[in-house]
Coordinates of C-alpha atoms in Angstrom, one line a residue:
M1 CA 39.1 -16.1 20.9
L2 CA 35.6 -16.1 19.4
I3 CA 34.1 -17.6 22.6
I4 CA 35.8 -15.0 24.7
W5 CA 34.6 -12.2 22.4
Y6 CA 31.1 -13.6 22.5
H7 CA 30.9 -13.8 26.3
R8 CA 32.5 -10.3 26.6
K9 CA 29.9 -8.9 24.2
E10 CA 27.1 -10.6 26.2
R11 CA 28.4 -9.2 29.5
L12 CA 28.5 -5.7 28.1
G13 CA 24.9 -6.0 27.1
V14 CA 25.6 -5.4 23.5
Q15 CA 23.0 -7.9 22.5
R16 CA 20.3 -6.0 24.3
I17 CA 20.9 -2.7 22.5
L18 CA 18.1 -3.1 19.9
H19 CA 15.7 -4.4 22.6
D20 CA 16.4 -1.4 24.8
M21 CA 16.1 1.2 22.1
N22 CA 13.2 3.6 22.3
P23 CA 10.4 2.0 20.1
A24 CA 9.4 5.4 18.7
V25 CA 12.9 5.9 17.4
K26 CA 12.9 2.5 15.9
L27 CA 9.6 3.1 14.2
A28 CA 10.9 6.4 12.8
I29 CA 14.0 4.5 11.5
V30 CA 12.0 1.8 9.9
T31 CA 9.5 4.2 8.3
G32 CA 12.2 6.5 7.0
S33 CA 14.3 3.6 5.6
V34 CA 11.4 2.2 3.7
L35 CA 10.5 5.6 2.2
V36 CA 14.1 6.3 1.1
L37 CA 14.6 2.8 -0.3
A38 CA 11.4 3.2 -2.4
L39 CA 13.2 6.0 -4.3
F40 CA 16.0 3.8 -5.6
F41 CA 15.4 1.4 -8.5
N42 CA 18.8 -0.3 -8.7
P43 CA 19.2 -3.8 -7.2
W44 CA 22.3 -2.9 -5.2
T45 CA 20.8 -0.4 -2.7
P46 CA 18.2 -2.8 -1.2
L47 CA 20.7 -5.7 -1.3
F48 CA 23.3 -3.7 0.7
F49 CA 20.7 -2.5 3.1
F50 CA 19.3 -6.1 3.6
I51 CA 22.8 -7.5 4.4
G52 CA 23.5 -4.6 6.7
I53 CA 20.2 -5.1 8.7
V54 CA 21.0 -8.8 9.1
V55 CA 24.5 -8.0 10.4
I56 CA 23.2 -5.3 12.8
Q57 CA 20.6 -7.7 14.1
A58 CA 23.2 -10.4 14.6
F59 CA 25.4 -8.1 16.7
F60 CA 22.9 -6.0 18.6
S61 CA 20.0 -8.3 19.4
R62 CA 19.1 -11.7 20.9
I63 CA 17.3 -13.5 18.1
A64 CA 16.2 -17.1 17.8
W65 CA 17.5 -17.6 14.3
K66 CA 15.4 -20.7 13.6
R67 CA 12.3 -18.6 14.3
Y68 CA 13.7 -15.7 12.3
V69 CA 14.3 -18.0 9.2
L70 CA 10.8 -19.4 9.6
F71 CA 9.2 -15.9 9.6
M72 CA 11.5 -14.8 6.7
L73 CA 10.6 -17.8 4.5
P74 CA 7.3 -16.4 3.2
F75 CA 9.1 -13.2 2.2
V76 CA 11.8 -15.1 0.4
I77 CA 9.2 -17.0 -1.5
T78 CA 7.4 -13.7 -2.4
A79 CA 10.8 -12.2 -3.5
A80 CA 11.3 -15.2 -5.8
G81 CA 7.8 -14.8 -7.2
Y82 CA 8.5 -11.1 -8.0
L83 CA 11.8 -12.1 -9.7
W84 CA 10.1 -14.8 -11.8
T85 CA 7.1 -12.8 -12.9
T86 CA 9.1 -9.7 -13.7
V87 CA 11.5 -11.7 -15.8
V88 CA 8.8 -13.7 -17.6
F89 CA 6.0 -11.2 -18.0
A90 CA 7.9 -7.9 -18.3
A91 CA 6.2 -5.5 -20.8
D92 CA 9.4 -3.7 -21.7
T93 CA 11.7 -6.3 -23.4
E94 CA 13.9 -3.9 -25.4
G95 CA 17.7 -3.9 -25.1
P96 CA 20.5 -6.4 -25.4
V97 CA 19.6 -10.0 -24.3
I98 CA 22.0 -11.3 -21.6
W99 CA 20.7 -14.8 -21.4
S100 CA 17.9 -17.1 -22.7
W101 CA 16.2 -20.0 -21.1
A102 CA 13.2 -22.2 -22.4
G103 CA 12.5 -19.7 -25.1
I104 CA 12.5 -16.7 -22.7
D105 CA 14.9 -13.9 -23.6
V106 CA 16.0 -11.8 -20.7
T107 CA 17.4 -8.4 -21.2
A108 CA 19.7 -6.5 -18.9
E109 CA 16.9 -4.0 -18.0
Q110 CA 14.5 -6.9 -17.2
W111 CA 17.0 -8.6 -15.0
S112 CA 18.0 -5.5 -13.1
R113 CA 14.3 -4.6 -12.5
A114 CA 13.5 -8.1 -11.3
L115 CA 16.4 -8.1 -8.9
S116 CA 15.5 -4.7 -7.6
L117 CA 11.9 -5.8 -6.8
A118 CA 13.1 -9.0 -5.2
F119 CA 15.8 -7.3 -3.0
R120 CA 13.2 -4.6 -2.0
V121 CA 11.0 -7.3 -0.6
L122 CA 13.9 -8.7 1.4
A123 CA 15.0 -5.3 2.6
F124 CA 11.5 -4.2 3.7
S125 CA 10.8 -7.5 5.4
S126 CA 14.1 -7.6 7.2
V127 CA 13.8 -4.2 8.7
S128 CA 10.2 -4.9 9.6
L129 CA 11.1 -8.2 11.4
L130 CA 13.9 -6.3 13.2
F131 CA 11.3 -4.0 14.6
A132 CA 8.9 -6.8 15.5
F133 CA 11.4 -9.1 17.1
T134 CA 13.1 -6.5 19.2
T135 CA 10.1 -4.4 20.4
D136 CA 8.1 -4.9 23.5
P137 CA 4.4 -4.1 22.8
V138 CA 3.8 -2.4 26.1
K139 CA 6.9 -0.2 25.8
F140 CA 5.9 0.6 22.2
A141 CA 2.4 1.8 23.3
L142 CA 4.0 3.9 26.1
S143 CA 6.5 5.5 23.6
L144 CA 3.7 6.3 21.2
M145 CA 2.1 8.3 23.9
Q146 CA 5.2 9.9 25.4
Q147 CA 7.3 10.7 22.3
L148 CA 4.7 10.8 19.5
K149 CA 1.9 12.3 21.6
L150 CA -0.6 9.6 20.4
S151 CA -3.9 9.7 22.1
P152 CA -4.1 7.2 25.1
K153 CA -7.4 5.9 23.6
L154 CA -5.7 4.8 20.4
A155 CA -2.5 3.6 22.1
Y156 CA -4.3 1.4 24.6
S157 CA -6.7 0.2 22.0
M158 CA -3.8 -1.0 19.8
L159 CA -2.2 -2.7 22.9
V160 CA -5.4 -4.5 23.9
G161 CA -6.0 -5.6 20.3
Y162 CA -2.5 -7.0 20.1
Q163 CA -2.9 -8.9 23.4
F164 CA -6.2 -10.3 22.1
L165 CA -4.5 -12.1 19.2
P166 CA -3.4 -15.3 21.1
V167 CA -6.7 -15.4 22.9
L168 CA -8.6 -15.3 19.6
R169 CA -6.4 -18.1 18.2
E170 CA -7.2 -20.3 21.2
E171 CA -10.9 -19.5 20.9
F172 CA -10.9 -20.3 17.2
I173 CA -9.5 -23.8 18.0
Q174 CA -12.0 -24.4 20.8
I175 CA -15.0 -23.4 18.6
R176 CA -13.7 -25.7 15.8
Q177 CA -13.3 -28.6 18.1
A178 CA -16.7 -28.0 19.7
Q179 CA -18.4 -27.9 16.3
R180 CA -16.7 -31.1 15.1
L181 CA -17.9 -32.9 18.2
R182 CA -21.4 -31.9 17.2
G183 CA -20.8 -33.1 13.6
I184 CA -20.5 -29.6 12.1
G185 CA -17.6 -28.7 9.9
T186 CA -16.5 -32.2 8.9
E187 CA -17.4 -31.8 5.2
T188 CA -14.6 -31.5 2.7
G189 CA -14.3 -29.3 -0.4
L190 CA -13.5 -25.6 -0.8
L191 CA -17.2 -24.4 -0.7
H192 CA -17.8 -26.3 2.6
R193 CA -14.7 -25.0 4.1
V194 CA -15.7 -21.4 3.3
R195 CA -19.1 -22.0 5.0
N196 CA -17.4 -23.6 8.0
I197 CA -15.2 -20.6 8.4
R198 CA -18.3 -18.4 8.5
R199 CA -19.8 -20.6 11.2
V200 CA -16.6 -20.2 13.3
L201 CA -16.2 -16.4 12.7
M202 CA -19.7 -15.4 14.0
P203 CA -19.3 -16.8 17.5
M204 CA -15.7 -15.5 17.6
L205 CA -16.9 -12.0 16.7
A206 CA -19.6 -12.2 19.4
G207 CA -17.0 -13.4 22.0
A208 CA -14.6 -10.6 20.9
V209 CA -17.2 -8.0 21.4
R210 CA -18.0 -9.3 24.9
K211 CA -14.3 -9.3 25.8
A212 CA -13.8 -5.8 24.5
E213 CA -16.8 -4.6 26.6
R214 CA -15.4 -6.2 29.8
T215 CA -11.9 -4.7 29.1
A216 CA -13.4 -1.2 28.6
F217 CA -15.4 -1.5 31.9
A218 CA -12.3 -2.7 33.7
M219 CA -10.2 0.2 32.4
E220 CA -12.9 2.7 33.4
A221 CA -13.2 1.2 36.8
R222 CA -9.4 1.8 37.3
G223 CA -9.7 5.4 36.4
F224 CA -8.8 5.4 32.7
T225 CA -10.4 8.4 31.0
G226 CA -8.5 8.6 27.8
E227 CA -7.2 12.1 28.5
P228 CA -3.6 13.0 27.5
R229 CA -1.1 12.6 30.4
T230 CA 2.1 14.4 31.3
V231 CA 3.3 11.9 34.0
F232 CA 3.6 8.2 33.4
F233 CA 4.2 5.3 35.8
E234 CA 6.8 3.8 33.4
P235 CA 8.7 6.6 31.5
V236 CA 10.3 5.6 28.2
P237 CA 13.1 8.2 27.7
L238 CA 15.3 9.0 24.8
T239 CA 18.9 8.0 25.5
R240 CA 22.3 8.3 24.0
T241 CA 22.0 4.7 22.7
D242 CA 19.0 5.8 20.6
A243 CA 21.1 8.6 19.1
A244 CA 24.0 6.3 18.4
M245 CA 21.9 3.5 16.9
G246 CA 20.1 6.2 14.8
M247 CA 23.5 7.2 13.4
V248 CA 24.3 3.6 12.7
F249 CA 21.1 3.0 10.7
T250 CA 21.5 6.4 8.9
G251 CA 25.0 5.5 8.0
L252 CA 23.9 2.1 6.7
L253 CA 21.2 3.7 4.6
L254 CA 23.5 6.4 3.2
A255 CA 26.2 3.8 2.4
S256 CA 23.6 1.5 0.7
C257 CA 22.3 4.4 -1.4
I258 CA 25.7 5.7 -2.5
G259 CA 27.1 2.2 -3.1
G260 CA 24.0 1.2 -5.2
V261 CA 24.1 4.4 -7.3
N262 CA 27.8 3.9 -8.0
L263 CA 27.5 0.3 -9.0
S264 CA 24.4 0.7 -11.2

């Protein structure tokens, strides 16, 4: 039954819903969710929201979960760091002690505040990764111009900068390898490594400036003026799916807020 349900869900395109959503709508949902969650200081609200986001992502997107866990790992470590430092170094230690460990007395207020901070990190990171993993950069730039009326100069600059990232990574590796062949950058120690990074960054910066100039000339040669447009080659419309998913996310946020307030 589970296999039949999975194939039926795949055939209906359910797993493409988050990928096909309008990126401007997703950006508004992510921004609004983060701002609302920042107003709640109980641990339950961000925990419920985090669980809900993972469930939504599991049902309505195609995600490589190994890659997702790998990207989520630094945020989990950060959340654990917030939990530990808030418990150990909290300034306000008044109230009943709920447990002690290694000479550290933890009050209910300390524990609640530490959990709240840790779950906030998980909630913010999960909704941010949802946006990053399900959004096409080109479609995102087009939606910024069409729905949010962003200047084409800014939108295309962001898109070009994003596409430069893998190129800069390859150039970084090539410069490091070329310098090592010449006997540069083989020293060990923190101070030498800092100097070596400076030797790599300077030619990278020069190369990036040259690439940016060539890209600007190419765009001008193809008629790009930076003027706002009303007609686009690839329109990114608002659909009923955007409205439905907006209601799903709003319902999750409301349920998390109400549930968190009632349990705290």
